[in-house]
PDB file of C-alpha atoms in Angstrom:
ATOM      1  CA  MET A  29      -0.083  -0.085  -0.170  1.00 79.00           C
ATOM      2  CA  ALA A  30       0.753   3.864  -0.561  1.00 92.00           C
ATOM      3  CA  ASP A  31       3.101   5.569   2.109  1.00 97.00           C
ATOM      4  CA  LEU A  32       1.265   7.782   4.426  1.00 98.00           C
ATOM      5  CA  GLU A  33       1.962  11.459   4.882  1.00 98.00           C
ATOM      6  CA  PRO A  34       2.112  13.212   8.275  1.00 98.00           C
ATOM      7  CA  VAL A  35      -0.914  15.097   9.240  1.00 98.00           C
ATOM      8  CA  ASP A  36      -0.184  18.949   9.257  1.00 97.00           C
ATOM      9  CA  GLU A  37       0.269  19.603  13.273  1.00 98.00           C
ATOM     10  CA  GLN A  38       0.751  23.427  12.959  1.00 97.00           C
ATOM     11  CA  TRP A  39      -2.615  24.264  14.835  1.00 98.00           C
ATOM     12  CA  GLN A  40      -3.263  24.965  18.369  1.00 98.00           C
ATOM     13  CA  ARG A  41      -7.308  24.229  19.206  1.00 98.00           C
ATOM     14  CA  GLY A  42      -9.071  21.179  17.932  1.00 98.00           C
ATOM     15  CA  LEU A  43     -12.413  19.925  18.227  1.00 99.00           C
ATOM     16  CA  CYS A  44     -13.351  16.376  18.279  1.00 98.00           C
ATOM     17  CA  VAL A  45     -16.881  15.691  17.372  1.00 98.00           C
ATOM     18  CA  VAL A  46     -18.018  12.035  17.292  1.00 98.00           C
ATOM     19  CA  ALA A  47     -21.478  10.183  17.763  1.00 98.00           C
ATOM     20  CA  HIS A  48     -20.746   7.965  20.834  1.00 98.00           C
ATOM     21  CA  PRO A  49     -18.739   7.918  23.652  1.00 97.00           C
ATOM     22  CA  ASP A  50     -16.072   5.296  22.658  1.00 96.00           C
ATOM     23  CA  ASP A  51     -15.720   6.552  19.085  1.00 98.00           C
ATOM     24  CA  LEU A  52     -12.455   8.314  19.770  1.00 98.00           C
ATOM     25  CA  GLU A  53     -10.961   5.730  21.857  1.00 98.00           C
ATOM     26  CA  PHE A  54     -11.064   2.970  18.901  1.00 95.00           C
ATOM     27  CA  GLY A  55      -9.019   5.237  16.412  1.00 91.00           C
ATOM     28  CA  ALA A  56      -7.761   8.655  17.500  1.00 98.00           C
ATOM     29  CA  ALA A  57      -7.041   8.734  21.106  1.00 98.00           C
ATOM     30  CA  ALA A  58      -3.329   8.146  20.745  1.00 98.00           C
ATOM     31  CA  ALA A  59      -3.154  10.701  18.501  1.00 98.00           C
ATOM     32  CA  ILE A  60      -5.081  13.129  20.628  1.00 98.00           C
ATOM     33  CA  ALA A  61      -2.665  12.198  23.502  1.00 98.00           C
ATOM     34  CA  ARG A  62       0.320  13.298  21.195  1.00 98.00           C
ATOM     35  CA  TRP A  63      -1.443  16.547  20.622  1.00 98.00           C
ATOM     36  CA  THR A  64      -2.198  17.415  24.266  1.00 98.00           C
ATOM     37  CA  ASP A  65       1.682  16.644  24.778  1.00 98.00           C
ATOM     38  CA  GLN A  66       2.276  19.379  22.373  1.00 98.00           C
ATOM     39  CA  GLY A  67       0.213  22.062  24.020  1.00 98.00           C
ATOM     40  CA  LYS A  68      -2.627  21.936  21.911  1.00 98.00           C
ATOM     41  CA  HIS A  69      -6.113  22.504  23.616  1.00 98.00           C
ATOM     42  CA  LEU A  70      -8.922  20.030  22.393  1.00 98.00           C
ATOM     43  CA  THR A  71     -12.423  19.720  23.552  1.00 98.00           C
ATOM     44  CA  TYR A  72     -14.469  16.418  23.210  1.00 98.00           C
ATOM     45  CA  VAL A  73     -18.139  16.785  21.913  1.00 98.00           C
ATOM     46  CA  MET A  74     -20.432  13.452  21.768  1.00 98.00           C
ATOM     47  CA  VAL A  75     -23.635  13.727  19.727  1.00 98.00           C
ATOM     48  CA  THR A  76     -25.172  10.974  21.909  1.00 98.00           C
ATOM     49  CA  SER A  77     -24.438   9.542  25.192  1.00 98.00           C
ATOM     50  CA  GLY A  78     -24.430   6.078  23.914  1.00 97.00           C
ATOM     51  CA  GLU A  79     -27.445   5.207  25.661  1.00 98.00           C
ATOM     52  CA  ALA A  80     -28.486   2.452  23.616  1.00 97.00           C
ATOM     53  CA  GLY A  81     -25.212   0.782  23.281  1.00 95.00           C
ATOM     54  CA  ILE A  82     -25.348  -1.895  26.410  1.00 96.00           C
ATOM     55  CA  ASP A  83     -28.055  -4.331  26.144  1.00 94.00           C
ATOM     56  CA  ALA A  84     -28.148  -5.108  29.755  1.00 94.00           C
ATOM     57  CA  MET A  85     -28.586  -1.528  30.987  1.00 96.00           C
ATOM     58  CA  THR A  86     -31.846   0.730  30.665  1.00 97.00           C
ATOM     59  CA  PRO A  87     -30.812   3.741  28.326  1.00 97.00           C
ATOM     60  CA  ASP A  88     -30.902   6.141  31.895  1.00 97.00           C
ATOM     61  CA  GLU A  89     -28.566   4.004  33.657  1.00 98.00           C
ATOM     62  CA  CYS A  90     -26.190   3.472  30.499  1.00 98.00           C
ATOM     63  CA  ARG A  91     -26.219   7.201  30.038  1.00 98.00           C
ATOM     64  CA  ARG A  92     -24.943   7.795  33.021  1.00 98.00           C
ATOM     65  CA  VAL A  93     -22.239   5.145  33.087  1.00 98.00           C
ATOM     66  CA  ARG A  94     -21.083   5.974  29.611  1.00 98.00           C
ATOM     67  CA  GLU A  95     -20.599   9.497  30.310  1.00 98.00           C
ATOM     68  CA  ALA A  96     -18.519   8.737  33.194  1.00 98.00           C
ATOM     69  CA  GLU A  97     -16.287   6.502  31.293  1.00 98.00           C
ATOM     70  CA  GLN A  98     -15.883   9.142  28.382  1.00 98.00           C
ATOM     71  CA  ILE A  99     -14.568  11.665  30.875  1.00 98.00           C
ATOM     72  CA  GLU A 100     -12.379   9.584  32.455  1.00 98.00           C
ATOM     73  CA  SER A 101     -11.092   8.168  29.266  1.00 98.00           C
ATOM     74  CA  ALA A 102     -10.609  11.532  27.866  1.00 98.00           C
ATOM     75  CA  ARG A 103      -8.751  12.644  31.088  1.00 98.00           C
ATOM     76  CA  ILE A 104      -5.905   9.500  30.305  1.00 98.00           C
ATOM     77  CA  VAL A 105      -5.318  11.543  27.117  1.00 98.00           C
ATOM     78  CA  GLY A 106      -5.212  15.053  28.402  1.00 98.00           C
ATOM     79  CA  VAL A 107      -8.649  16.291  27.593  1.00 98.00           C
ATOM     80  CA  ASP A 108     -10.360  17.725  30.306  1.00 97.00           C
ATOM     81  CA  ALA A 109     -13.370  19.477  28.615  1.00 98.00           C
ATOM     82  CA  VAL A 110     -16.066  16.909  27.436  1.00 98.00           C
ATOM     83  CA  GLU A 111     -19.464  17.834  26.074  1.00 98.00           C
ATOM     84  CA  PHE A 112     -22.726  15.658  25.525  1.00 98.00           C
ATOM     85  CA  LEU A 113     -25.259  17.253  23.061  1.00 98.00           C
ATOM     86  CA  GLY A 114     -27.925  14.617  24.105  1.00 98.00           C
ATOM     87  CA  LEU A 115     -29.223  13.390  20.806  1.00 98.00           C
ATOM     88  CA  PRO A 116     -30.757  10.084  20.414  1.00 98.00           C
ATOM     89  CA  ASP A 117     -28.198   7.129  20.361  1.00 98.00           C
ATOM     90  CA  GLY A 118     -28.676   4.551  17.328  1.00 97.00           C
ATOM     91  CA  ILE A 119     -31.067   6.830  15.372  1.00 98.00           C
ATOM     92  CA  LEU A 120     -29.151   9.726  14.203  1.00 98.00           C
ATOM     93  CA  GLU A 121     -30.412  11.563  11.226  1.00 97.00           C
ATOM     94  CA  TYR A 122     -28.180  13.356   8.628  1.00 98.00           C
ATOM     95  CA  GLY A 123     -29.799  16.982   8.307  1.00 98.00           C
ATOM     96  CA  LEU A 124     -30.455  20.276   9.211  1.00 98.00           C
ATOM     97  CA  PRO A 125     -31.085  19.754  12.918  1.00 98.00           C
ATOM     98  CA  LEU A 126     -27.954  17.644  13.294  1.00 98.00           C
ATOM     99  CA  ARG A 127     -25.569  20.173  11.142  1.00 98.00           C
ATOM    100  CA  ALA A 128     -27.207  23.044  13.274  1.00 98.00           C
ATOM    101  CA  ALA A 129     -26.299  21.479  16.703  1.00 98.00           C
ATOM    102  CA  ILE A 130     -22.572  20.610  15.396  1.00 98.00           C
ATOM    103  CA  CYS A 131     -22.471  24.111  13.838  1.00 98.00           C
ATOM    104  CA  ARG A 132     -23.300  26.012  16.847  1.00 98.00           C
ATOM    105  CA  THR A 133     -20.640  24.105  18.937  1.00 98.00           C
ATOM    106  CA  ILE A 134     -17.988  24.756  16.494  1.00 98.00           C
ATOM    107  CA  ARG A 135     -18.954  28.779  16.852  1.00 98.00           C
ATOM    108  CA  VAL A 136     -18.833  28.669  20.518  1.00 98.00           C
ATOM    109  CA  HIS A 137     -15.216  26.366  20.408  1.00 98.00           C
ATOM    110  CA  ARG A 138     -13.535  28.245  17.546  1.00 98.00           C
ATOM    111  CA  PRO A 139     -11.190  25.374  16.274  1.00 98.00           C
ATOM    112  CA  GLU A 140      -8.704  25.458  13.645  1.00 98.00           C
ATOM    113  CA  VAL A 141      -9.242  21.636  13.046  1.00 98.00           C
ATOM    114  CA  VAL A 142     -12.128  19.515  13.434  1.00 98.00           C
ATOM    115  CA  ILE A 143     -11.511  15.818  14.292  1.00 98.00           C
ATOM    116  CA  THR A 144     -14.440  13.049  13.529  1.00 98.00           C
ATOM    117  CA  ALA A 145     -14.489   9.420  13.307  1.00 98.00           C
ATOM    118  CA  ASN A 146     -14.679   7.680   9.710  1.00 98.00           C
ATOM    119  CA  PHE A 147     -18.321   8.467   7.980  1.00 98.00           C
ATOM    120  CA  ARG A 148     -17.536   6.354   5.005  1.00 97.00           C
ATOM    121  CA  ASP A 149     -20.465   3.422   3.993  1.00 97.00           C
ATOM    122  CA  THR A 150     -17.622   0.465   5.353  1.00 96.00           C
ATOM    123  CA  TRP A 151     -14.293   0.143   7.275  1.00 95.00           C
ATOM    124  CA  GLY A 152     -12.949  -1.026   4.190  1.00 92.00           C
ATOM    125  CA  GLY A 153     -14.333  -3.972   2.044  1.00 88.00           C
ATOM    126  CA  ARG A 154     -17.405  -5.137   3.054  1.00 90.00           C
ATOM    127  CA  ALA A 155     -17.227  -4.487   6.859  1.00 92.00           C
ATOM    128  CA  LEU A 156     -20.041  -2.202   6.912  1.00 96.00           C
ATOM    129  CA  ASN A 157     -20.076   1.095   8.808  1.00 97.00           C
ATOM    130  CA  GLN A 158     -22.613   2.242  11.719  1.00 96.00           C
ATOM    131  CA  ALA A 159     -25.357   4.778  10.750  1.00 98.00           C
ATOM    132  CA  ASP A 160     -24.980   7.169  13.330  1.00 98.00           C
ATOM    133  CA  HIS A 161     -21.116   7.249  12.706  1.00 98.00           C
ATOM    134  CA  ILE A 162     -22.432   8.048   9.001  1.00 98.00           C
ATOM    135  CA  ALA A 163     -24.543  10.646   9.665  1.00 98.00           C
ATOM    136  CA  ALA A 164     -22.452  12.421  12.387  1.00 98.00           C
ATOM    137  CA  GLY A 165     -19.440  12.389  10.240  1.00 98.00           C
ATOM    138  CA  ARG A 166     -20.972  13.958   7.290  1.00 98.00           C
ATOM    139  CA  ALA A 167     -22.749  16.679   9.658  1.00 98.00           C
ATOM    140  CA  VAL A 168     -19.337  17.494  10.720  1.00 98.00           C
ATOM    141  CA  LEU A 169     -18.078  17.961   7.468  1.00 98.00           C
ATOM    142  CA  ASP A 170     -20.995  20.374   6.248  1.00 98.00           C
ATOM    143  CA  ALA A 171     -21.062  22.039   9.728  1.00 98.00           C
ATOM    144  CA  ALA A 172     -17.371  23.005   9.762  1.00 98.00           C
ATOM    145  CA  ARG A 173     -18.315  24.903   6.501  1.00 97.00           C
ATOM    146  CA  ASP A 174     -21.738  26.166   7.827  1.00 98.00           C
ATOM    147  CA  ALA A 175     -20.229  27.633  11.096  1.00 98.00           C
ATOM    148  CA  GLY A 176     -18.533  30.490   8.899  1.00 98.00           C
ATOM    149  CA  ASN A 177     -21.527  31.765   7.169  1.00 98.00           C
ATOM    150  CA  ARG A 178     -23.323  34.074   9.042  1.00 98.00           C
ATOM    151  CA  TRP A 179     -26.419  33.645   6.944  1.00 98.00           C
ATOM    152  CA  ILE A 180     -26.867  29.703   7.706  1.00 98.00           C
ATOM    153  CA  PHE A 181     -28.352  29.240  11.208  1.00 98.00           C
ATOM    154  CA  ALA A 182     -28.539  32.887  11.743  1.00 98.00           C
ATOM    155  CA  ASP A 183     -30.741  32.428  14.676  1.00 98.00           C
ATOM    156  CA  GLN A 184     -27.711  30.972  16.722  1.00 98.00           C
ATOM    157  CA  LEU A 185     -25.946  34.411  16.392  1.00 98.00           C
ATOM    158  CA  THR A 186     -27.147  35.966  19.792  1.00 97.00           C
ATOM    159  CA  ASP A 187     -25.543  36.905  23.004  1.00 96.00           C
ATOM    160  CA  GLY A 188     -22.000  37.719  20.994  1.00 97.00           C
ATOM    161  CA  LEU A 189     -21.869  34.361  19.548  1.00 98.00           C
ATOM    162  CA  GLU A 190     -20.142  35.081  15.938  1.00 98.00           C
ATOM    163  CA  PRO A 191     -19.559  32.856  12.726  1.00 98.00           C
ATOM    164  CA  TRP A 192     -16.530  31.230  12.776  1.00 98.00           C
ATOM    165  CA  GLY A 193     -14.753  30.348   9.363  1.00 97.00           C
ATOM    166  CA  GLY A 194     -11.192  29.343  11.058  1.00 97.00           C
ATOM    167  CA  VAL A 195     -11.636  25.798  10.549  1.00 98.00           C
ATOM    168  CA  ARG A 196      -9.124  24.647   8.311  1.00 97.00           C
ATOM    169  CA  GLN A 197      -9.168  20.856   8.014  1.00 98.00           C
ATOM    170  CA  VAL A 198     -11.259  18.087   9.073  1.00 98.00           C
ATOM    171  CA  LEU A 199      -9.723  14.946  10.054  1.00 98.00           C
ATOM    172  CA  ALA A 200     -11.661  11.604   9.903  1.00 98.00           C
ATOM    173  CA  SER A 201      -9.838   8.629  12.319  1.00 98.00           C
ATOM    174  CA  GLY A 202      -9.986   5.459  10.677  1.00 96.00           C
ATOM    175  CA  SER A 203     -11.284   5.831   7.188  1.00 97.00           C
ATOM    176  CA  PRO A 204     -10.514   3.219   4.710  1.00 96.00           C
ATOM    177  CA  GLU A 205      -9.415   6.158   2.675  1.00 96.00           C
ATOM    178  CA  ALA A 206      -6.689   7.401   4.833  1.00 98.00           C
ATOM    179  CA  GLU A 207      -3.899   9.223   2.955  1.00 98.00           C
ATOM    180  CA  HIS A 208      -2.463  10.747   6.047  1.00 98.00           C
ATOM    181  CA  ALA A 209      -1.337   9.444   9.829  1.00 98.00           C
ATOM    182  CA  VAL A 210       0.123  10.815  12.738  1.00 98.00           C
ATOM    183  CA  ASP A 211       2.912   8.903  14.786  1.00 98.00           C
ATOM    184  CA  THR A 212       1.360   7.403  17.702  1.00 98.00           C
ATOM    185  CA  THR A 213       4.352   5.461  19.140  1.00 98.00           C
ATOM    186  CA  ALA A 214       5.220   7.515  22.279  1.00 98.00           C
ATOM    187  CA  THR A 215       1.398   7.511  23.184  1.00 98.00           C
ATOM    188  CA  PHE A 216      -0.030   4.152  21.926  1.00 98.00           C
ATOM    189  CA  ASP A 217       0.084   2.951  25.561  1.00 98.00           C
ATOM    190  CA  ARG A 218      -2.257   6.132  26.480  1.00 98.00           C
ATOM    191  CA  GLY A 219      -4.248   5.183  23.736  1.00 98.00           C
ATOM    192  CA  VAL A 220      -4.936   1.810  24.704  1.00 98.00           C
ATOM    193  CA  ALA A 221      -5.777   3.274  28.387  1.00 98.00           C
ATOM    194  CA  SER A 222      -8.027   5.301  27.366  1.00 98.00           C
ATOM    195  CA  LEU A 223     -10.031   2.650  25.433  1.00 98.00           C
ATOM    196  CA  LYS A 224     -10.001   0.415  28.566  1.00 97.00           C
ATOM    197  CA  ALA A 225     -11.695   2.978  30.526  1.00 98.00           C
ATOM    198  CA  HIS A 226     -14.734   2.137  28.649  1.00 97.00           C
ATOM    199  CA  ARG A 227     -14.996  -1.046  30.633  1.00 95.00           C
ATOM    200  CA  ALA A 228     -18.754  -1.202  30.936  1.00 95.00           C
ATOM    201  CA  TYR A 229     -19.136  -0.680  27.345  1.00 95.00           C
ATOM    202  CA  ILE A 230     -16.549  -3.483  26.460  1.00 95.00           C
ATOM    203  CA  ASP A 231     -18.299  -5.867  29.098  1.00 93.00           C
ATOM    204  CA  GLY A 232     -21.309  -5.083  27.326  1.00 92.00           C
ATOM    205  CA  LEU A 233     -19.999  -6.572  23.966  1.00 86.00           C
ATOM    206  CA  GLY A 234     -20.629 -10.007  24.892  1.00 84.00           C
ATOM    207  CA  TRP A 235     -17.548 -11.476  23.309  1.00 84.00           C
ATOM    208  CA  GLU A 236     -13.832 -11.558  23.725  1.00 88.00           C
ATOM    209  CA  PHE A 237     -12.008  -7.976  23.141  1.00 90.00           C
ATOM    210  CA  ASP A 238      -8.598  -7.146  23.833  1.00 95.00           C
ATOM    211  CA  PRO A 239      -8.263  -3.206  23.462  1.00 96.00           C
ATOM    212  CA  GLU A 240      -4.382  -3.477  22.966  1.00 97.00           C
ATOM    213  CA  GLU A 241      -4.331  -6.169  20.377  1.00 97.00           C
ATOM    214  CA  PHE A 242      -7.285  -4.618  18.538  1.00 95.00           C
ATOM    215  CA  LEU A 243      -5.499  -1.358  18.682  1.00 97.00           C
ATOM    216  CA  GLU A 244      -2.022  -2.940  17.421  1.00 97.00           C
ATOM    217  CA  GLY A 245      -3.767  -4.236  14.698  1.00 96.00           C
ATOM    218  CA  PHE A 246      -4.196  -1.408  12.567  1.00 94.00           C
ATOM    219  CA  SER A 247      -1.754   0.921  14.366  1.00 98.00           C
ATOM    220  CA  ARG A 248       1.089  -1.124  13.303  1.00 98.00           C
ATOM    221  CA  PRO A 249       0.462  -1.352   9.429  1.00 97.00           C
ATOM    222  CA  ALA A 250      -0.434   2.429   9.519  1.00 98.00           C
ATOM    223  CA  GLY A 251       3.017   2.999  11.504  1.00 98.00           C
ATOM    224  CA  ALA A 252       4.851   0.906   8.525  1.00 98.00           C
ATOM    225  CA  ARG A 253       3.186   3.227   5.946  1.00 98.00           C
ATOM    226  CA  LEU A 254       4.397   6.291   7.821  1.00 98.00           C
ATOM    227  CA  GLY A 255       7.935   4.598   8.640  1.00 98.00           C
ATOM    228  CA  VAL A 256       7.419   4.352  12.567  1.00 98.00           C
ATOM    229  CA  PRO A 257       6.289   1.692  14.903  1.00 98.00           C
ATOM    230  CA  PHE A 258       2.698   3.005  15.382  1.00 98.00           C
ATOM    231  CA  ALA A 259       0.569   5.455  13.846  1.00 98.00           C
ATOM    232  CA  ALA A 260      -3.256   6.532  13.610  1.00 98.00           C
ATOM    233  CA  PRO A 261      -4.665   6.946  10.271  1.00 98.00           C
ATOM    234  CA  PHE A 262      -6.644   9.834   8.981  1.00 98.00           C
ATOM    235  CA  GLU A 263      -8.575  10.878   5.748  1.00 98.00           C
ATOM    236  CA  VAL A 264      -7.877  14.939   5.572  1.00 98.00           C
ATOM    237  CA  TYR A 265     -10.405  16.985   4.184  1.00 97.00           C
ATOM    238  CA  SER A 266      -8.970  20.681   3.537  1.00 96.00           C
ATOM    239  CA  LEU A 267     -11.567  23.645   3.932  1.00 94.00           C
ATOM    240  CA  ALA A 268      -8.927  26.379   2.972  1.00 80.00           C
ATOM    241  CA  PHE A 269      -9.882  27.622  -0.294  1.00 68.00           C
ATOM    242  CA  GLY A 270      -8.169  25.787  -3.308  1.00 55.00           C
ATOM    243  CA  GLY A 271      -7.089  23.176  -0.708  1.00 52.00           C
TER     244      GLY A 271
END
């Protein structure tokens, strides 16, 4: 396979927007640990609370557990701000309400880079992606552009909130179309620890799952393509004019 190019790391403020607690930990967390070590400021935004994700728990109980696990998981990689938009888990729909909710949080946090998860139809081959991931990721990409246009979702622009056209790139972790990657060799172990923090969710899967083995399974091949031991792959979307 073709070599991967390093992700541009010349930025300071990032916003991570994904559908569920654990979505970042299944691919991007070790990269996030690297970025916080560099002094970058990142905020997590979960579109849902993953309340439909554990069969043996009621949604209300599951929400509490998964929000707490996500906050601890973020802490492990140096992120102390985690927000939950409260949209319904499992039935996200791509459309204006979802775009508007994400647009607003981009305008509030004013990031240079937005990180999301793979929103292609598959993980490669015939391994189907999940509907919430697809809806959320597509909405992130559109909302990153919406945020800079004062005439889109103009009702949000009250109490000092202004348009934000400063998002330069959207990074989608784990995409089968990834052409870039981040060296996670020094932070791989923290990425594993952040995934292990989702203990109730992992236990609820009902099958044998080794977080370290899973993350090694794609981090080593991506690292080989980047020329390092471990790497996290990203599909990079440029929002710069002509980019």
